[in-house]
Amino acid sequence: MERKADGITAGDVLGFISYLKEERSCKVVLLLNDEALDGADKVQFTSYLEKVVDINLRFAPTPTEGAKIAMDGVQGTDALKAIVSERTVKLGIDNVRVIRKIFRLVVLIQPLLKAHKPGVLRSVVNSLVLFGWCHFQPELAPSMEFVRQRGIYETSAERQKKKEDPVAEKWSQELHSYGYGHTDEFDLVLMQGVVDGYFEQGTIDAHATELNVREQAAEARHELDAVWDRFHYSFQESQDEILGAFYNCFMKNAEFYNLGTVMALIGLFRELEARERADKMFDRFVETHKGIPGSFDSSSMYRFGHEIPEDMRATVAELNEGEAPNFTVDELFFKLEADGFHSKVADRLTEVPVEEYVRVLTTYVGEDLAKIRKGLTADLTISNPNDAAIRVMDRAGEALRIIASESTFNARRALGWRLIQRLEGPKVETGEEAAALTVEAPNPAARSSKPARAEQAKPAAKRKPRGKAASVGRLHR
């Protein structure tokens, strides 16, 4: 019915059906998607339906029923059918034809992933079901372009723009609920395969390798967690059994563990007088991580209570030299909150000129600027911050002076950071009284400043951690 020619009305079709039924004694079955009718056709169909049709049945399977019907009789393993069905139900896809088309794509790509971990296939299925829905039901799903533009990082301005668009906000919430975090290069390959109707082995291999490594890392973490569970939640296994399990697990999967993990194990082994195996684990860690930037950065360990044995500190420090990732200036500001002033991030920021501080502070807004502010002001209440913290806060204070000099309004906002007051001494008031302060700074048009003043280094203070370790990875993987 919904595919009839434009020159034929719904009334014409139902009138012809009535003629066949009454004059020719025909039996007629009318199939249609009534949601596709609109305007005069919708009115005529609704008006004439009761007069012409004797039996009216609505076929409206639930997504679960649709998946069951779609998978009945098609070629494929039960395990693969279960994965696809769970994902189509999650998106609410009830069209049997669409589910079968999506399943065909999954069956096509499955043998191309046989060399990779099972988790890779699950991750690919997660993406293919979404992309298939977008491609085969564009009238019901978000556009492929909308999904394609879903990036890893979004500025607060971009997030706010989406929130102001009800359609974009709806689809953002839908993708979040489905478990799809962002679109990467592998997803773009899968999208093209959905459009083309086929996939190429070489292209898949080129992008699936990284995902396979992530799956291997996840399995390694789970394996080690299982041994820790045996250690914490049982009094039955002996010390030799548990330490043996730890040792075998680590030596097999050392490349997937970080410095904090190996130091926790070394501490346990040395405490239990298994020093020889502890040293072998450290040697294995060095062997698998040497040359990988950031592998021996010990700054984050302080936040989790891990200690590096005295006899290993020099080796770790030497290995860490020159291996810190080459972050951009903007990335340094964003990483400071998590890494803290006891890190190479803070050391790098001490070398950044005040003009760059001004640029960064006036470029970002909303949640992004809030994150930067938390990092820069985290040690304000510490009585004896370390040298890096002092120099970074000095530069940030100088930058805020420049910004504050541009207007009374900016001065009021800049003083809220309390970094300007810190430069001027402890007697400066804060809060409402601080709003009345006069801030002197160089000509704002020049956006320049003298270098932050040098101060004598002070010993680092112990302080509470400022947050949990960041978890990096694809949300939908």
Coordinates of C-alpha atoms in Angstrom, one line a residue:
M1 CA 0.0 0.0 0.0
E2 CA 2.7 2.5 1.0
R3 CA 4.6 1.8 -2.3
K4 CA 1.7 2.6 -4.6
A5 CA 2.1 5.2 -7.4
D6 CA 1.5 8.8 -6.4
G7 CA -1.4 9.1 -8.8
I8 CA -3.3 6.3 -7.0
T9 CA -5.1 7.2 -3.7
A10 CA -5.7 4.9 -0.8
G11 CA -9.4 5.2 -1.6
D12 CA -8.7 3.9 -5.1
V13 CA -6.9 0.8 -3.8
L14 CA -9.5 0.0 -1.2
G15 CA -12.3 0.6 -3.8
F16 CA -10.7 -1.9 -6.2
I17 CA -10.3 -4.4 -3.3
S18 CA -14.0 -4.0 -2.5
Y19 CA -14.9 -4.7 -6.2
L20 CA -12.7 -7.9 -6.3
K21 CA -14.2 -9.1 -3.0
E22 CA -17.9 -8.4 -3.8
E23 CA -18.1 -8.9 -7.6
R24 CA -15.4 -11.5 -8.3
S25 CA -15.5 -13.4 -4.9
C26 CA -11.8 -12.9 -4.5
K27 CA -9.9 -13.2 -1.3
V28 CA -7.4 -10.3 -0.9
V29 CA -4.6 -9.8 1.6
L30 CA -3.5 -6.2 2.1
L31 CA 0.1 -5.7 3.5
L32 CA 1.3 -2.3 4.5
N33 CA 3.1 -0.2 7.0
D34 CA 0.4 2.2 8.1
E35 CA 2.9 4.5 9.7
A36 CA 4.2 5.3 6.2
L37 CA 0.9 6.7 5.2
D38 CA 0.2 10.4 5.7
G39 CA -2.1 13.2 4.6
A40 CA -5.2 12.3 2.5
D41 CA -4.1 8.7 2.2
K42 CA -4.0 8.2 5.9
V43 CA -7.5 9.7 6.3
Q44 CA -9.0 7.6 3.5
F45 CA -7.4 4.4 4.7
T46 CA -8.7 4.9 8.2
S47 CA -12.2 5.7 7.0
Y48 CA -12.6 2.9 4.6
L49 CA -10.7 0.1 6.4
E50 CA -13.6 -1.1 8.6
K51 CA -16.0 -1.2 5.6
V52 CA -13.7 -3.1 3.3
V53 CA -11.5 -5.4 5.5
D54 CA -13.1 -8.3 7.5
I55 CA -10.0 -9.2 9.5
N56 CA -7.4 -6.7 10.5
L57 CA -4.2 -8.0 12.1
R58 CA -1.4 -5.8 13.4
F59 CA 2.0 -7.5 13.2
A60 CA 4.1 -5.7 15.8
P61 CA 6.8 -8.1 17.2
T62 CA 8.9 -6.9 20.0
P63 CA 12.7 -6.6 19.3
T64 CA 13.2 -9.9 21.1
E65 CA 10.6 -11.6 19.0
G66 CA 11.9 -10.0 15.9
A67 CA 15.4 -11.2 16.6
K68 CA 14.1 -14.8 17.2
I69 CA 12.2 -14.8 14.0
A70 CA 15.2 -13.3 12.0
M71 CA 17.6 -15.9 13.4
D72 CA 15.4 -18.9 12.7
G73 CA 16.7 -21.0 9.8
V74 CA 19.7 -18.7 8.9
Q75 CA 23.3 -20.0 8.6
G76 CA 25.5 -19.2 11.6
T77 CA 26.5 -20.4 15.0
D78 CA 24.2 -20.1 18.0
A79 CA 26.8 -18.1 19.9
L80 CA 27.0 -15.6 17.0
K81 CA 23.2 -15.4 16.8
A82 CA 23.0 -14.7 20.6
I83 CA 25.6 -11.8 20.4
V84 CA 23.8 -10.2 17.4
S85 CA 20.3 -10.7 19.0
E86 CA 21.4 -9.1 22.3
R87 CA 22.7 -6.1 20.4
T88 CA 19.7 -5.6 18.1
V89 CA 17.4 -5.9 21.1
K90 CA 19.5 -3.3 22.9
L91 CA 18.8 -0.8 20.1
G92 CA 15.2 -1.8 19.8
I93 CA 15.4 -3.1 16.2
D94 CA 12.3 -5.1 15.4
N95 CA 12.4 -5.3 11.6
V96 CA 13.2 -8.9 10.7
R97 CA 14.6 -8.0 7.3
V98 CA 17.0 -5.5 8.8
I99 CA 18.2 -7.9 11.5
R100 CA 18.9 -10.5 8.9
K101 CA 20.9 -8.0 6.7
I102 CA 23.0 -7.1 9.8
F103 CA 23.6 -10.7 10.7
R104 CA 24.8 -11.4 7.1
L105 CA 27.4 -8.7 7.6
V106 CA 28.5 -10.3 10.8
V107 CA 28.8 -13.7 9.2
L108 CA 30.9 -12.2 6.4
I109 CA 33.4 -10.6 8.8
Q110 CA 33.6 -13.5 11.4
P111 CA 36.2 -15.6 9.4
L112 CA 38.3 -12.5 8.8
L113 CA 38.8 -12.1 12.6
K114 CA 39.6 -15.7 13.5
A115 CA 43.2 -14.9 14.2
H116 CA 42.2 -12.4 16.9
K117 CA 40.8 -12.7 20.4
P118 CA 37.1 -13.5 20.8
G119 CA 36.6 -10.1 22.4
V120 CA 37.5 -8.4 19.1
L121 CA 34.6 -10.1 17.3
R122 CA 32.2 -9.0 20.1
S123 CA 33.5 -5.4 19.8
V124 CA 33.1 -5.5 16.0
V125 CA 29.5 -6.9 16.3
N126 CA 28.7 -4.0 18.6
S127 CA 29.7 -1.5 16.0
L128 CA 28.3 -3.4 13.0
V129 CA 24.8 -3.7 14.5
L130 CA 24.7 0.1 15.1
F131 CA 26.1 0.9 11.6
G132 CA 23.7 -1.6 10.0
W133 CA 20.8 0.0 11.8
C134 CA 21.8 3.5 10.6
H135 CA 22.3 2.3 7.0
F136 CA 19.2 0.0 6.6
Q137 CA 16.7 2.1 8.6
P138 CA 17.8 5.7 8.2
E139 CA 14.3 6.9 9.0
L140 CA 14.4 5.4 12.5
A141 CA 18.1 5.5 13.4
P142 CA 20.7 8.3 13.8
S143 CA 22.4 9.2 10.5
M144 CA 25.7 7.5 9.7
E145 CA 27.2 11.0 9.6
F146 CA 26.1 11.7 13.1
V147 CA 27.8 8.5 14.3
R148 CA 30.9 9.2 12.2
Q149 CA 31.4 12.5 13.9
R150 CA 31.3 11.1 17.4
G151 CA 34.9 11.7 18.4
I152 CA 37.0 10.7 21.4
Y153 CA 37.3 14.3 22.7
E154 CA 34.6 16.9 22.6
T155 CA 35.0 20.4 23.9
S156 CA 32.5 21.7 26.3
A157 CA 31.2 24.1 23.6
E158 CA 30.5 21.1 21.3
R159 CA 28.8 19.2 24.1
Q160 CA 26.6 22.3 24.9
K161 CA 25.7 22.6 21.2
K162 CA 24.5 19.0 21.1
K163 CA 22.4 19.6 24.3
E164 CA 20.7 22.5 22.7
D165 CA 19.7 20.3 19.7
P166 CA 17.0 18.0 21.0
V167 CA 17.6 15.5 18.2
A168 CA 21.3 15.4 18.7
E169 CA 20.8 15.1 22.4
K170 CA 18.4 12.2 21.9
W171 CA 20.8 10.2 19.8
S172 CA 23.8 11.0 22.0
Q173 CA 21.9 9.5 25.0
E174 CA 20.9 6.5 22.8
L175 CA 24.5 5.8 21.8
H176 CA 25.7 6.3 25.4
S177 CA 23.1 3.8 26.6
Y178 CA 24.0 1.3 23.9
G179 CA 27.7 1.5 25.0
Y180 CA 29.1 3.3 21.9
G181 CA 31.7 5.8 23.0
H182 CA 33.4 7.2 19.9
T183 CA 34.2 6.5 16.3
D184 CA 37.8 5.6 15.4
E185 CA 39.6 4.6 12.2
F186 CA 38.6 0.9 12.6
D187 CA 35.0 2.0 12.9
L188 CA 35.3 4.0 9.7
V189 CA 36.5 0.8 7.9
L190 CA 33.5 -1.1 9.3
M191 CA 31.1 1.7 8.2
Q192 CA 32.4 1.5 4.7
G193 CA 32.0 -2.3 4.7
V194 CA 28.4 -1.9 5.7
V195 CA 27.8 0.4 2.8
D196 CA 29.8 -1.7 0.3
G197 CA 28.3 -5.0 1.6
Y198 CA 31.7 -6.7 2.0
F199 CA 35.0 -6.5 3.9
E200 CA 38.6 -7.1 2.9
Q201 CA 41.1 -9.2 4.9
G202 CA 44.0 -6.8 4.6
T203 CA 42.1 -3.8 5.7
I204 CA 40.5 -5.6 8.6
D205 CA 43.9 -6.9 9.8
A206 CA 45.5 -3.5 9.6
H207 CA 43.0 -2.1 12.1
A208 CA 42.0 -5.1 14.2
T209 CA 45.6 -5.7 15.6
E210 CA 45.4 -2.8 18.0
L211 CA 42.0 -3.9 19.3
N212 CA 43.4 -7.4 19.7
V213 CA 46.2 -6.1 21.9
R214 CA 43.6 -4.3 24.0
E215 CA 41.7 -7.6 24.4
Q216 CA 44.9 -9.3 25.4
A217 CA 45.6 -6.6 28.0
A218 CA 42.1 -7.0 29.4
E219 CA 42.5 -10.8 29.7
A220 CA 45.9 -10.3 31.4
R221 CA 44.3 -7.9 34.0
H222 CA 41.5 -10.4 34.7
E223 CA 43.9 -13.2 35.1
L224 CA 46.0 -11.3 37.7
D225 CA 42.8 -10.1 39.5
A226 CA 41.7 -13.7 39.8
V227 CA 45.0 -14.5 41.6
W228 CA 44.6 -11.6 43.9
D229 CA 41.1 -12.9 44.8
R230 CA 42.6 -16.2 45.7
F231 CA 45.1 -14.4 47.9
H232 CA 42.5 -12.2 49.7
Y233 CA 39.5 -14.5 49.9
S234 CA 40.9 -17.9 50.9
F235 CA 42.9 -19.5 53.7
Q236 CA 43.2 -22.9 52.0
E237 CA 45.9 -22.4 49.4
S238 CA 49.5 -22.3 50.6
Q239 CA 52.0 -19.5 50.1
D240 CA 53.9 -21.4 47.5
E241 CA 50.7 -22.0 45.4
I242 CA 49.7 -18.4 45.5
L243 CA 53.1 -16.9 44.8
G244 CA 53.6 -19.4 42.1
A245 CA 50.3 -18.3 40.5
F246 CA 51.4 -14.7 40.7
Y247 CA 54.8 -15.3 39.3
N248 CA 53.6 -17.4 36.3
C249 CA 50.8 -14.9 35.5
F250 CA 53.1 -12.0 35.6
M251 CA 56.0 -13.5 33.6
K252 CA 53.5 -14.6 30.9
N253 CA 51.7 -11.2 30.7
A254 CA 54.4 -8.7 31.8
E255 CA 54.0 -6.5 28.7
F256 CA 50.4 -5.7 29.7
Y257 CA 51.1 -4.6 33.3
N258 CA 52.2 -1.1 34.5
L259 CA 54.9 -0.1 37.0
G260 CA 52.5 0.1 39.9
T261 CA 51.4 -3.5 39.3
V262 CA 54.9 -4.9 39.3
M263 CA 55.9 -2.9 42.4
A264 CA 52.9 -4.2 44.3
L265 CA 54.0 -7.7 43.5
I266 CA 57.6 -7.1 44.3
G267 CA 56.6 -5.7 47.7
L268 CA 54.6 -8.8 48.4
F269 CA 57.3 -11.2 47.3
R270 CA 60.0 -9.5 49.2
E271 CA 57.9 -9.3 52.3
L272 CA 57.4 -13.1 52.1
E273 CA 61.1 -13.7 51.5
A274 CA 60.8 -14.5 47.8
R275 CA 63.4 -11.9 46.7
E276 CA 64.9 -13.9 43.8
R277 CA 61.6 -14.2 42.0
A278 CA 60.8 -10.5 42.8
D279 CA 64.0 -9.5 41.1
K280 CA 63.2 -11.7 38.1
M281 CA 59.8 -10.0 37.7
F282 CA 61.4 -6.6 37.7
D283 CA 63.9 -7.7 35.1
R284 CA 61.0 -9.1 33.0
F285 CA 59.2 -5.8 33.3
V286 CA 62.2 -3.9 32.2
E287 CA 62.7 -6.2 29.2
T288 CA 59.1 -5.8 28.0
H289 CA 58.8 -2.1 28.6
K290 CA 62.2 -0.6 27.8
G291 CA 61.8 2.2 25.2
I292 CA 58.1 2.6 25.7
P293 CA 57.4 6.2 26.7
G294 CA 55.9 6.7 30.2
S295 CA 56.4 3.0 31.3
F296 CA 58.8 4.0 34.1
D297 CA 57.1 7.2 35.2
S298 CA 56.6 6.8 38.9
S299 CA 54.7 10.0 39.6
S300 CA 51.3 8.4 39.6
M301 CA 52.4 5.7 42.1
Y302 CA 52.4 8.1 45.0
R303 CA 48.6 8.5 44.6
F304 CA 48.0 4.8 45.1
G305 CA 50.4 4.1 48.0
H306 CA 52.9 2.0 45.9
E307 CA 56.6 2.2 46.9
I308 CA 59.6 1.6 44.8
P309 CA 62.3 -0.3 46.7
E310 CA 65.4 1.8 47.5
D311 CA 67.7 -0.4 45.4
M312 CA 65.4 -0.1 42.3
R313 CA 64.8 3.7 42.4
A314 CA 67.9 4.7 40.6
T315 CA 67.3 2.2 37.8
V316 CA 63.6 3.3 37.4
A317 CA 64.7 7.0 37.3
E318 CA 67.3 6.3 34.7
L319 CA 64.9 4.3 32.5
N320 CA 62.4 7.1 32.8
E321 CA 64.7 9.8 31.6
G322 CA 63.9 10.8 28.1
E323 CA 60.9 8.5 27.8
A324 CA 58.1 10.9 28.8
P325 CA 55.5 11.3 26.1
N326 CA 55.8 14.5 24.1
F327 CA 52.5 16.1 25.1
T328 CA 51.4 19.4 23.6
V329 CA 51.2 22.5 25.8
D330 CA 47.4 22.1 26.0
E331 CA 47.6 18.4 26.9
L332 CA 50.0 19.3 29.7
F333 CA 47.4 21.6 31.3
F334 CA 44.7 18.9 31.1
K335 CA 46.9 16.1 32.5
L336 CA 48.0 18.1 35.5
E337 CA 44.9 17.4 37.5
A338 CA 45.5 13.6 37.3
D339 CA 49.3 13.5 37.4
G340 CA 49.8 16.2 40.1
F341 CA 52.8 18.4 40.7
H342 CA 55.0 15.3 41.5
S343 CA 55.3 14.5 37.8
K344 CA 57.0 15.3 34.5
V345 CA 53.9 17.1 33.5
A346 CA 54.5 19.7 36.2
D347 CA 58.2 19.9 35.3
R348 CA 57.2 20.6 31.6
L349 CA 54.8 23.3 32.7
T350 CA 57.5 25.1 34.6
E351 CA 59.1 25.7 31.2
V352 CA 56.0 27.0 29.5
P353 CA 56.0 30.8 29.1
V354 CA 53.3 33.0 30.8
E355 CA 52.0 34.0 27.4
E356 CA 51.0 30.3 26.7
Y357 CA 49.3 30.2 30.1
V358 CA 47.2 33.2 29.1
R359 CA 46.4 31.6 25.7
V360 CA 45.2 28.4 27.3
L361 CA 43.2 30.0 30.0
T362 CA 41.4 32.3 27.5
T363 CA 40.8 29.5 25.0
Y364 CA 39.0 26.9 27.0
V365 CA 35.6 27.3 28.7
G366 CA 33.2 25.3 30.8
E367 CA 34.2 21.8 32.0
D368 CA 37.5 22.1 30.1
L369 CA 38.6 25.2 32.0
A370 CA 37.3 23.7 35.3
K371 CA 39.6 20.7 34.8
I372 CA 42.5 23.0 34.1
R373 CA 41.7 25.1 37.2
K374 CA 41.6 22.1 39.4
G375 CA 45.1 21.1 38.3
L376 CA 46.6 24.5 38.7
T377 CA 45.1 25.2 42.1
A378 CA 45.4 21.8 43.7
D379 CA 48.3 22.8 46.0
L380 CA 47.0 26.1 47.1
T381 CA 46.3 24.9 50.6
I382 CA 49.7 23.0 51.0
S383 CA 52.0 24.8 53.4
N384 CA 55.2 23.7 51.7
P385 CA 54.5 22.8 48.0
N386 CA 57.4 21.5 46.0
D387 CA 59.4 23.6 43.5
A388 CA 57.4 22.6 40.5
A389 CA 54.1 23.5 42.2
I390 CA 55.5 26.9 43.2
R391 CA 56.7 27.7 39.7
V392 CA 53.6 26.5 38.0
M393 CA 51.3 28.5 40.3
D394 CA 53.5 31.6 39.9
R395 CA 53.1 31.4 36.1
A396 CA 49.4 30.8 36.4
G397 CA 49.0 33.8 38.8
E398 CA 51.0 36.0 36.4
A399 CA 48.7 34.9 33.5
L400 CA 45.6 35.6 35.6
R401 CA 46.9 39.1 36.4
I402 CA 47.2 39.8 32.7
I403 CA 43.6 38.6 32.1
A404 CA 42.3 40.5 35.1
S405 CA 43.8 43.8 33.8
E406 CA 41.5 43.7 30.8
S407 CA 38.3 44.6 32.6
T408 CA 36.8 44.8 36.1
F409 CA 34.6 41.8 35.2
N410 CA 37.6 39.7 34.3
A411 CA 39.4 40.8 37.5
R412 CA 36.4 39.6 39.5
R413 CA 36.6 36.2 37.8
A414 CA 40.3 35.8 37.9
L415 CA 40.5 36.6 41.6
G416 CA 38.2 33.6 42.3
W417 CA 41.2 31.3 41.4
R418 CA 43.1 32.7 44.4
L419 CA 46.4 32.5 42.5
I420 CA 46.8 36.3 42.2
Q421 CA 46.3 36.7 45.9
R422 CA 48.9 34.0 46.5
L423 CA 51.5 36.1 44.6
E424 CA 50.6 39.2 46.6
G425 CA 51.0 37.6 50.0
P426 CA 48.9 35.9 52.7
K427 CA 47.3 39.2 53.9
V428 CA 45.3 39.7 50.8
E429 CA 41.6 39.0 51.4
T430 CA 39.6 36.6 49.4
G431 CA 35.9 36.2 48.7
E432 CA 33.7 39.3 48.4
E433 CA 36.5 41.6 49.8
A434 CA 38.8 40.3 47.0
A435 CA 36.5 41.7 44.4
A436 CA 37.5 45.2 45.3
L437 CA 41.2 44.5 44.8
T438 CA 43.0 46.5 42.1
V439 CA 45.0 44.2 39.9
E440 CA 48.0 45.7 38.1
A441 CA 49.4 44.0 35.0
P442 CA 51.2 44.7 31.8
N443 CA 49.3 46.0 28.8
P444 CA 46.7 43.4 28.0
A445 CA 46.9 44.1 24.3
A446 CA 50.4 42.8 24.3
R447 CA 49.4 39.7 26.2
S448 CA 52.9 39.4 27.6
S449 CA 54.4 39.1 31.0
K450 CA 57.7 38.9 32.8
P451 CA 58.8 35.4 33.6
A452 CA 57.5 34.0 36.8
R453 CA 59.8 34.8 39.7
A454 CA 62.0 32.1 40.9
E455 CA 61.7 30.9 44.5
Q456 CA 63.7 28.6 46.6
A457 CA 62.7 25.0 46.3
K458 CA 60.9 23.5 49.3
P459 CA 60.5 19.9 50.3
A460 CA 57.4 18.1 48.9
A461 CA 54.5 17.7 51.2
K462 CA 52.6 14.6 51.6
R463 CA 49.0 15.1 50.7
K464 CA 45.9 13.2 49.9
P465 CA 45.4 11.9 46.3
R466 CA 43.3 14.1 44.1
G467 CA 41.5 11.4 42.1
K468 CA 41.4 8.0 40.8
A469 CA 43.5 6.9 37.9
A470 CA 42.1 7.7 34.5
S471 CA 40.8 4.7 32.5
V472 CA 41.7 4.9 28.8
G473 CA 40.0 2.9 26.1
R474 CA 37.2 2.7 23.8
L475 CA 33.8 2.7 25.6
H476 CA 32.1 0.6 23.1
R477 CA 34.9 -1.9 22.7

